[in-house]
Coordinates of C-alpha atoms in Angstrom, one line a residue:
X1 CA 29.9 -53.9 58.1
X2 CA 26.9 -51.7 59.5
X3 CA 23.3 -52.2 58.0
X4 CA 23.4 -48.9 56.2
X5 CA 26.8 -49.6 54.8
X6 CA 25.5 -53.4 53.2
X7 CA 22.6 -51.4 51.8
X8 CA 24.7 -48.9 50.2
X9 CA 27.1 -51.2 48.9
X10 CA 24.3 -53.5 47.9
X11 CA 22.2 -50.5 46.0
X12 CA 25.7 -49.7 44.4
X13 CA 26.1 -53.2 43.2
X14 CA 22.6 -53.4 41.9
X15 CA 23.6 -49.5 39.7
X16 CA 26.8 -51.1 38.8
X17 CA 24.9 -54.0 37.2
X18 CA 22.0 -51.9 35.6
X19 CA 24.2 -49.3 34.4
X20 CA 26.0 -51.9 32.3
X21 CA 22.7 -53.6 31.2
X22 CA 22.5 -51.7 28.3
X23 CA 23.0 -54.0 25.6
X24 CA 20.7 -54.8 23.1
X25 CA 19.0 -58.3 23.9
X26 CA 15.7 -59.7 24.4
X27 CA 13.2 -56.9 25.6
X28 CA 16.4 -54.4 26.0
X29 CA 17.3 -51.5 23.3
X30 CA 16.0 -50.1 20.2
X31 CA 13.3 -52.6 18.8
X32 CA 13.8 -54.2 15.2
X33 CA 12.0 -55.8 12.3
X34 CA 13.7 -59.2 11.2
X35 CA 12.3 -60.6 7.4
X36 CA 12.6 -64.3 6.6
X37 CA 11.6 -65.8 3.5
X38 CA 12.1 -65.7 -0.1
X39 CA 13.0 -63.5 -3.6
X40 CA 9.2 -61.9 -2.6
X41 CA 10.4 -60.4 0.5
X42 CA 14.1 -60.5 0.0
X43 CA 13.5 -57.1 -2.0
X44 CA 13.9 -59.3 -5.8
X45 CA 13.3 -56.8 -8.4
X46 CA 13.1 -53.7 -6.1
X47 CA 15.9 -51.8 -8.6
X48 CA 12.7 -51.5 -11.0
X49 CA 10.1 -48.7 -10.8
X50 CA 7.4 -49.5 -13.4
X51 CA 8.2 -51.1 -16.8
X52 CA 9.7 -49.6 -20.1
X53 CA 11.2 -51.5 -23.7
X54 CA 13.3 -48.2 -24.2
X55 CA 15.8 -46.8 -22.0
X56 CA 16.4 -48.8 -19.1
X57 CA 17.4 -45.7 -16.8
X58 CA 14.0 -44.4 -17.3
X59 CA 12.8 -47.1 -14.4
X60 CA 16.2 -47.6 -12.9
X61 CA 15.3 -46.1 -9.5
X62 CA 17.9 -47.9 -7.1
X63 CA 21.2 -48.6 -9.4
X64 CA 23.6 -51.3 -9.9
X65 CA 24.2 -51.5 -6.1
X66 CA 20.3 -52.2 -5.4
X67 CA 21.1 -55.2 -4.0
X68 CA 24.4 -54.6 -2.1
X69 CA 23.5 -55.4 1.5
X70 CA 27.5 -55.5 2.5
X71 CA 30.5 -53.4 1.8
X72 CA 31.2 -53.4 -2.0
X73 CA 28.4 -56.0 -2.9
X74 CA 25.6 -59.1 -2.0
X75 CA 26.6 -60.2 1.6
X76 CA 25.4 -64.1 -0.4
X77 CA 25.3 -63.5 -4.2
X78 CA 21.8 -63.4 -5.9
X79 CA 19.8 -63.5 -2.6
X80 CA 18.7 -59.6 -4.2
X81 CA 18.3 -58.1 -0.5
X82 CA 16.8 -55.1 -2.1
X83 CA 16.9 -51.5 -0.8
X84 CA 13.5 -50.9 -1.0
X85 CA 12.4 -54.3 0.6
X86 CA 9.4 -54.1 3.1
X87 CA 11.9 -54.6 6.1
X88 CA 12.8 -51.2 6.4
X89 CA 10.2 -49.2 7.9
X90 CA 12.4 -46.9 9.8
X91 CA 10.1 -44.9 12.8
X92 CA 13.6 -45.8 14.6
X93 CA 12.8 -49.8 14.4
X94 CA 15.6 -51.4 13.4
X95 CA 15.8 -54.0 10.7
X96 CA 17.2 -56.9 9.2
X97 CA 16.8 -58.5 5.6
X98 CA 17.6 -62.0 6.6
X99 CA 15.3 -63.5 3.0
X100 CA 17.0 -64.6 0.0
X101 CA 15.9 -65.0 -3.1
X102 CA 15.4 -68.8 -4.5
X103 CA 15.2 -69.8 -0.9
X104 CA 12.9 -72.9 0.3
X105 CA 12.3 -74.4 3.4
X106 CA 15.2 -75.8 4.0
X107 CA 18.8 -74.6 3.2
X108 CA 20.2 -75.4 -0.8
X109 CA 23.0 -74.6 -3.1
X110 CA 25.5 -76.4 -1.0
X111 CA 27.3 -78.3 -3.5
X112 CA 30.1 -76.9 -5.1
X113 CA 29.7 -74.7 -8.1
X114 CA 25.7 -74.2 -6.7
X115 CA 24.1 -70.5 -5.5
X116 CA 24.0 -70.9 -1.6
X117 CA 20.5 -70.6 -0.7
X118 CA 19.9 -70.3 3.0
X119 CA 15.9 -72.1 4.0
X120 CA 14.3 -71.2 7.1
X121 CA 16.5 -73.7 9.3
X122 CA 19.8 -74.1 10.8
X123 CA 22.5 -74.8 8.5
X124 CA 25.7 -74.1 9.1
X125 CA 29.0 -75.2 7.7
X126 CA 32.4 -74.5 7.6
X127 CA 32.7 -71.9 5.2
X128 CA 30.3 -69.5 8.1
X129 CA 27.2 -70.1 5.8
X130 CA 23.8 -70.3 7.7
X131 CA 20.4 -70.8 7.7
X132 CA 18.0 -68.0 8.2
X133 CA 16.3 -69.7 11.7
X134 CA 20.6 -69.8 12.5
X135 CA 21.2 -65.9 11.5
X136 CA 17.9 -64.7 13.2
X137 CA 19.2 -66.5 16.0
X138 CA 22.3 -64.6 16.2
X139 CA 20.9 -61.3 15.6
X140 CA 17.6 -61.5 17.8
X141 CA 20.3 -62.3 20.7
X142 CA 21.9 -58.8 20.5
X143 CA 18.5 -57.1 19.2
X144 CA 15.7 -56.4 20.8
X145 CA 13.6 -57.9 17.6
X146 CA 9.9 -57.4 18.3
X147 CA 8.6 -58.7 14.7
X148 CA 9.9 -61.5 12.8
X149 CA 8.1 -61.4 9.1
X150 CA 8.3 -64.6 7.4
X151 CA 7.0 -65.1 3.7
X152 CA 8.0 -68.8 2.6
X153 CA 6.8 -71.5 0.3
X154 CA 6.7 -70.8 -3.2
X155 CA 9.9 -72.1 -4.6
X156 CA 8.6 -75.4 -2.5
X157 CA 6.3 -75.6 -5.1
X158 CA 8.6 -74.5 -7.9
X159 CA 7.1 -71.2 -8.9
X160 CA 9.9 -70.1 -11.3
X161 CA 8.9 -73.2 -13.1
X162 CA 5.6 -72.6 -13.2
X163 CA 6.1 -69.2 -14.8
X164 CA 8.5 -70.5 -17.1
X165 CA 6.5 -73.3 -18.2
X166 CA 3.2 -70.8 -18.9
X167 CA 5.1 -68.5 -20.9
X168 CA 7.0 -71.3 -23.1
X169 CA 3.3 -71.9 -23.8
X170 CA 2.2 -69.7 -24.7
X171 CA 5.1 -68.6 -26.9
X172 CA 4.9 -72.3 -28.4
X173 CA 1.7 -72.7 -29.2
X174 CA -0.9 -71.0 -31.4
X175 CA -4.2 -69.4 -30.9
X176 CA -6.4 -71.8 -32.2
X177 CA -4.4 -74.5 -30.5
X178 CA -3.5 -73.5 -27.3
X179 CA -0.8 -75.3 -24.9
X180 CA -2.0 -74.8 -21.6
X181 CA 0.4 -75.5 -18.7
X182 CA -2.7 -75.6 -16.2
X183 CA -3.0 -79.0 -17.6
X184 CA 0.6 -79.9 -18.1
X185 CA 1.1 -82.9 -16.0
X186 CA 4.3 -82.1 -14.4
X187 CA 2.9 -78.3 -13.1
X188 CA -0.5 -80.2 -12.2
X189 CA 1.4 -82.5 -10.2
X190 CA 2.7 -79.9 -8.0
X191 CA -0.9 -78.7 -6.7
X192 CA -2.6 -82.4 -5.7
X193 CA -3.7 -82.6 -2.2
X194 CA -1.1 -84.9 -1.3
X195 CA 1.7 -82.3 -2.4
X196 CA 0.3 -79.6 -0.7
X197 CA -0.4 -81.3 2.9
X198 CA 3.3 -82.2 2.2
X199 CA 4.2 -78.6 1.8
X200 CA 2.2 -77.0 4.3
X201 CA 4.2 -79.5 6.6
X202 CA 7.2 -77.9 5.3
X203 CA 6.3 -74.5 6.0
X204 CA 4.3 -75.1 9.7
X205 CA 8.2 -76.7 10.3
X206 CA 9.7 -73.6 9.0
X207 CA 7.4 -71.4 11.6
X208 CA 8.6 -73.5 14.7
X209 CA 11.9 -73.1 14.1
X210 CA 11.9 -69.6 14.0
X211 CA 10.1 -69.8 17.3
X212 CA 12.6 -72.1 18.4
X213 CA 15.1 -69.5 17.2
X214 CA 13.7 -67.0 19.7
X215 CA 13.5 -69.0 22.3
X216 CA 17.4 -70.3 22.1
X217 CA 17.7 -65.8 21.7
X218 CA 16.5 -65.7 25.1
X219 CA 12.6 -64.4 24.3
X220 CA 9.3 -65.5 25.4
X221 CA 6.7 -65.9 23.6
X222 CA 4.9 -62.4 25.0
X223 CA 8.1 -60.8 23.6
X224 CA 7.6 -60.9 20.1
X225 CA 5.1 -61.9 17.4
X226 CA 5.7 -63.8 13.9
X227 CA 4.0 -62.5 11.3
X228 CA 3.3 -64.9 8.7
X229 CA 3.0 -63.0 5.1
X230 CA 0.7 -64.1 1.9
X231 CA 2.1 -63.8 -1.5
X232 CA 0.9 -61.2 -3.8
X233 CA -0.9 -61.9 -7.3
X234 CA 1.2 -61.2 -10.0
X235 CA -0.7 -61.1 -12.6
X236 CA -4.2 -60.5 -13.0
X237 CA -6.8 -62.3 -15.0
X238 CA -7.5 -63.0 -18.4
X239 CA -9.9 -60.6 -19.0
X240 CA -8.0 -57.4 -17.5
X241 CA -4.6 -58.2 -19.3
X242 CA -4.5 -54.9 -21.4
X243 CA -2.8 -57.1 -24.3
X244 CA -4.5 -59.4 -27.1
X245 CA -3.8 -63.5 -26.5
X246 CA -3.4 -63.8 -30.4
X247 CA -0.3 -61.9 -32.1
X248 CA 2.9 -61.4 -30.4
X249 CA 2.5 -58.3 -28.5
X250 CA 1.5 -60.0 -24.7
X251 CA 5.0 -60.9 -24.7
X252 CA 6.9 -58.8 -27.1
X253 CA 5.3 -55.4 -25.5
X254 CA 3.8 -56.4 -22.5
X255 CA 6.5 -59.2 -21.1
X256 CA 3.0 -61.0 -20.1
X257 CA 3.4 -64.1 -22.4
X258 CA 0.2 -66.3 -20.6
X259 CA -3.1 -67.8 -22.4
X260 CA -5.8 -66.4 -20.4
X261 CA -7.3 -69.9 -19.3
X262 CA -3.7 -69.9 -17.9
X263 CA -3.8 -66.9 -16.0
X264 CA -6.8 -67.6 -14.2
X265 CA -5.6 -70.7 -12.8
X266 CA -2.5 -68.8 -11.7
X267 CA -4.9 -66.7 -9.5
X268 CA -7.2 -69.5 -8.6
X269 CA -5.2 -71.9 -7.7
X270 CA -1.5 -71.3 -7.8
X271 CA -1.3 -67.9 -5.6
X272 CA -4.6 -69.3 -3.8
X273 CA -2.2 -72.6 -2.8
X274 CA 0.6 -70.7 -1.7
X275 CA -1.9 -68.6 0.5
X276 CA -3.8 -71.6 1.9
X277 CA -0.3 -73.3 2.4
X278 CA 0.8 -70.5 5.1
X279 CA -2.5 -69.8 6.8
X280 CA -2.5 -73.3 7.4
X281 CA 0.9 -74.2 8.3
X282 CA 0.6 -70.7 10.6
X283 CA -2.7 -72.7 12.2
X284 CA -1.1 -75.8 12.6
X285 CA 2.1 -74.3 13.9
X286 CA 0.2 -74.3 17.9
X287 CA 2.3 -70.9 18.3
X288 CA 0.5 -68.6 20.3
X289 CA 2.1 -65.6 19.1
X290 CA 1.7 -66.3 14.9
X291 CA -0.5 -63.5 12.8
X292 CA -1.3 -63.5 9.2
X293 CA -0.2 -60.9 7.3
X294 CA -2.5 -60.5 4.0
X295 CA -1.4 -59.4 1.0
X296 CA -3.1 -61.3 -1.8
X297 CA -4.5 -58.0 -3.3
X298 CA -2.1 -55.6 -2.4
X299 CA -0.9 -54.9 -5.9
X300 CA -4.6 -55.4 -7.7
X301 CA -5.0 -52.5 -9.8
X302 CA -0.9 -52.1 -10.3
X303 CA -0.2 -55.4 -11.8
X304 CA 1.6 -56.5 -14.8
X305 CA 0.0 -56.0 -18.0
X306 CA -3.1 -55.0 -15.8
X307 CA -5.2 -52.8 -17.9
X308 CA -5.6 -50.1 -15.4
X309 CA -1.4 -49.4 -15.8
X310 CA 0.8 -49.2 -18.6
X311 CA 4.6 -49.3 -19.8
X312 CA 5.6 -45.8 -19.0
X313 CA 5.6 -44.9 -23.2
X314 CA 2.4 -46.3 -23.2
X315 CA 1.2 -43.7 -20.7
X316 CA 3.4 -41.0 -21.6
X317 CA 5.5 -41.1 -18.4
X318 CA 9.0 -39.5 -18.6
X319 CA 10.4 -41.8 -16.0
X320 CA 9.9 -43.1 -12.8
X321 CA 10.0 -39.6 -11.5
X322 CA 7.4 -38.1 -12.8
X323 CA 4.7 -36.9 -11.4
X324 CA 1.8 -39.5 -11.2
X325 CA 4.2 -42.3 -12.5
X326 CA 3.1 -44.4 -9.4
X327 CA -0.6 -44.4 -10.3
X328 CA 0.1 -44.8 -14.1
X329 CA 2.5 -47.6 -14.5
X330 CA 3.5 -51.2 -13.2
X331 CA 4.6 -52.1 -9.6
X332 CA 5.7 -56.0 -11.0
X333 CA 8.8 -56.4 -13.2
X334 CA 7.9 -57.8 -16.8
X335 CA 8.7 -61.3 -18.0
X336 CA 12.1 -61.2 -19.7
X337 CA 14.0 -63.5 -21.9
X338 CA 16.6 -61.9 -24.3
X339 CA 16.9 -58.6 -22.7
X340 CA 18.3 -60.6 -19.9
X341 CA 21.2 -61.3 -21.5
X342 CA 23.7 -59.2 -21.5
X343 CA 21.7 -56.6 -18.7
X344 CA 21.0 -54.6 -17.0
X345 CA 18.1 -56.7 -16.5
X346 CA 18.1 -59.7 -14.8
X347 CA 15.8 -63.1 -15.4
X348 CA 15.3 -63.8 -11.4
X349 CA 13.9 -60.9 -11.3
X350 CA 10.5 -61.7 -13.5
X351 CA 7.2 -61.2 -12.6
X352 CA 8.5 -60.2 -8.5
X353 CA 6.9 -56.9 -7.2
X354 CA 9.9 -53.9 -8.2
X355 CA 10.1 -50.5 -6.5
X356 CA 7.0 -49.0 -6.3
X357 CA 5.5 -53.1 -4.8
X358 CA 8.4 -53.4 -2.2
X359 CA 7.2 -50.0 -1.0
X360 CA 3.4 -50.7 -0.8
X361 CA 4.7 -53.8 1.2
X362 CA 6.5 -51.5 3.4
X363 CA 3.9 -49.8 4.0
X364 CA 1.6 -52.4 5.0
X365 CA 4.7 -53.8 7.4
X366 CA 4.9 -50.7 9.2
X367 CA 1.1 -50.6 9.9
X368 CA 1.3 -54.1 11.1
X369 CA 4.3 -53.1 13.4
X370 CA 1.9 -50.8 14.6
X371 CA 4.5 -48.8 17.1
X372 CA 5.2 -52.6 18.3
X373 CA 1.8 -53.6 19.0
X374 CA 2.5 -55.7 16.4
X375 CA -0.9 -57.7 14.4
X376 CA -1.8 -58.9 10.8
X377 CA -4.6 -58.1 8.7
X378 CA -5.7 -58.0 5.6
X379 CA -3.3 -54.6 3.4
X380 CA -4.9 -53.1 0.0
X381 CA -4.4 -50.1 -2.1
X382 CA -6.6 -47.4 -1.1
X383 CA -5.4 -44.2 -2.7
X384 CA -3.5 -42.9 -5.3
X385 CA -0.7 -40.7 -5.0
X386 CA 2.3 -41.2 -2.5
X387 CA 2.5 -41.1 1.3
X388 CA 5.2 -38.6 3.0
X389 CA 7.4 -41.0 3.0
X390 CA 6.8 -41.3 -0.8
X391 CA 5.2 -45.1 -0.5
X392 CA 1.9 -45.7 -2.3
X393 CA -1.3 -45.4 -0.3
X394 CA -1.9 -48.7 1.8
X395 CA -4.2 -49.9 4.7
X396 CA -4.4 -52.5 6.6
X397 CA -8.0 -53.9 7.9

């Protein structure tokens, strides 16, 4: 061959190749968000828009197929991927809901007869279940994922429990005798220094092996950032719950059953733990391309039985649709017990951020995507009223 024709074979060789290196991949294609985690990012409770003890429709803002992520149903049953979870920020960013409700750590429910929970590893076993670390894996290799959110820990520390045990309490036990379970010794047990080292462990593991997902994807470090996400107060004190601790109605009306003492310590110290549990694993982690994602107050102002909100009777609100409902009513999913029963409702859904919550969350997300310049920061409520994508008023600082 002559020079010039090696050089034009060689240039056509080198088209031939680029024109087929089109694929999504590491640093290659439309970018996406990935969330790992939990029933507080999985999207729990996102059917819900504010609270009501009449017509369930009134708040039903998503359906019976809210939490249909795959063709006729739940891709794994009860991990509640919501529609309205924070993942899906759209701006054309891709996204994948990759959190399940109930999930720890580490993968659970693999007995037979048990919910399949997949952790923040790499389970897999015959039946083509895997962990979360195993599916991001997977999808990060065709997907050129530029975010990978990851909210993770509570269930380690039995937080359905916890809320259970409160509200049996509270229901069990009178005024001038209350049952605290801030000083139960079975919840106390789960907040001693020795517990929590052991779970910030857990959850510091959990972040390397999403970075060790990435890596066996084919991505640097520079390519992507993990954004480690706080957990949300529920509930707020005792002095702003709108409802009286003596009678019945704190649980009959508000679905708020909690002794104030009670729900002080759930904001001191059980929200606070989660909180300190991530920042720290995050810290301990060594990753050089971790970020905290803050949202402890997010929903402050908008929380259950908050006496700035109300049950949408209670404030005269129609239904969710109606103008102002955002401002007026709820953004967490009341406490339920018998009204569980037979449904629509359902009891894994308690006390999780519903519609309006998942939205403020996506908000913040989207912010923190920042058109892939992707950082954390600290996400509040600063407005009333709805964005144009009809999300409440967030900002990140």
């Amino acid at each position: 061959m002559t020079g010039r024709r090696v050089v034009c074979v060689a240039v056509a060789l080198w088209l031939g190749v680029a024109g087929t290196a089109t694929a999504d991949g590491p640093g290659l294609g439309t970018p996406a968000v990935v969330t790992l985690g939990d029933s507080a990012i999985s999207g729990e409770a996102g059917r819900w828009a504010g609270n009501t003890n009449g017509d369930p429709a009134r708040v039903d803002a998503l359906g019976p197929s809210a939490y249909w992520d795959a063709a006729g149903g739940e891709a794994i049953v009860g991990c509640h991927r919501s529609k309205a979870a924070q993942a899906h920020i759209d701006d054309g960013v891709l996204s994948a809901n990759l959190a399940c409700s109930g999930a720890r750590t580490v993968t659970g429910g693999t007995a037979a007869g048990e919910n399949f929970k997949p952790g923040i590893d790499f389970y897999s076993d015959a039946q083509g279940r895997q962990g979360q670390a195993l599916a991001l894996q997977g999808y990060a290799a065709t997907h050129n994922v530029r975010a990978v959110v990851v909210m993770i820990g509570a269930n380690n520390y039995g937080f359905s429990a916890v809320v259970e045990r409160c509200v049996l309490n509270w229901i069990t036990s009178p005024a001038f005798f209350k049952n605290l379970c801030s000083d139960d010794p079975d919840i106390v047990s789960r907040f001693t220094p020795a517990r929590i080292a052991a779970e910030t462990t857990n959850v510091r593991d959990a972040f390397t092996r999403v970075a060790l997902a990435m890596t066996r994807a084919g991505y640097s470090a520079s390519q992507y950032t993990i954004l480690a996400q706080t957990y949300w107060s529920p509930l707020p004190r005792g002095a702003q719950i709108r409802y009286p601790e003596s009678g019945w109605s704190r649980q009959s009306v508000g679905g708020c059953g909690i002794w104030n003492a009670d729900a002080n310590w759930a904001n001191d110290v059980v929200v606070s733990t989660f909180n300190s549990t991530i920042r720290n694993a995050a810290a301990q982690s060594g990753l050089t391309d971790i970020d905290v994602l803050d949202l402890q107050t997010a929903l402050n102002g908008r929380r259950l039985c908050e006496n700035t909100v109300g049950l949408l009777e209670e404030k005269g609100v129609a239904s969710w649709r109606s103008p102002g409902a955002v401002d007026k009513t709820e953004w967490v999913q009341q406490i339920r017990t018998a009204t569980t029963i037979l449904g629509p409702y359902q009891l894994q859904e308690d006390a999780h951020a519903s519609y309006w919550g998942q939205l403020a969350m996506r908000n913040c997300l989207r912010q923190a995507y920042g058109g892939g310049a992707v950082h954390g920061g600290a996400c509040v409520r600063v407005a009333d009223g709805l964005n144009g994508r009809g999300e409440p008023q967030m900002a990140l600082g």
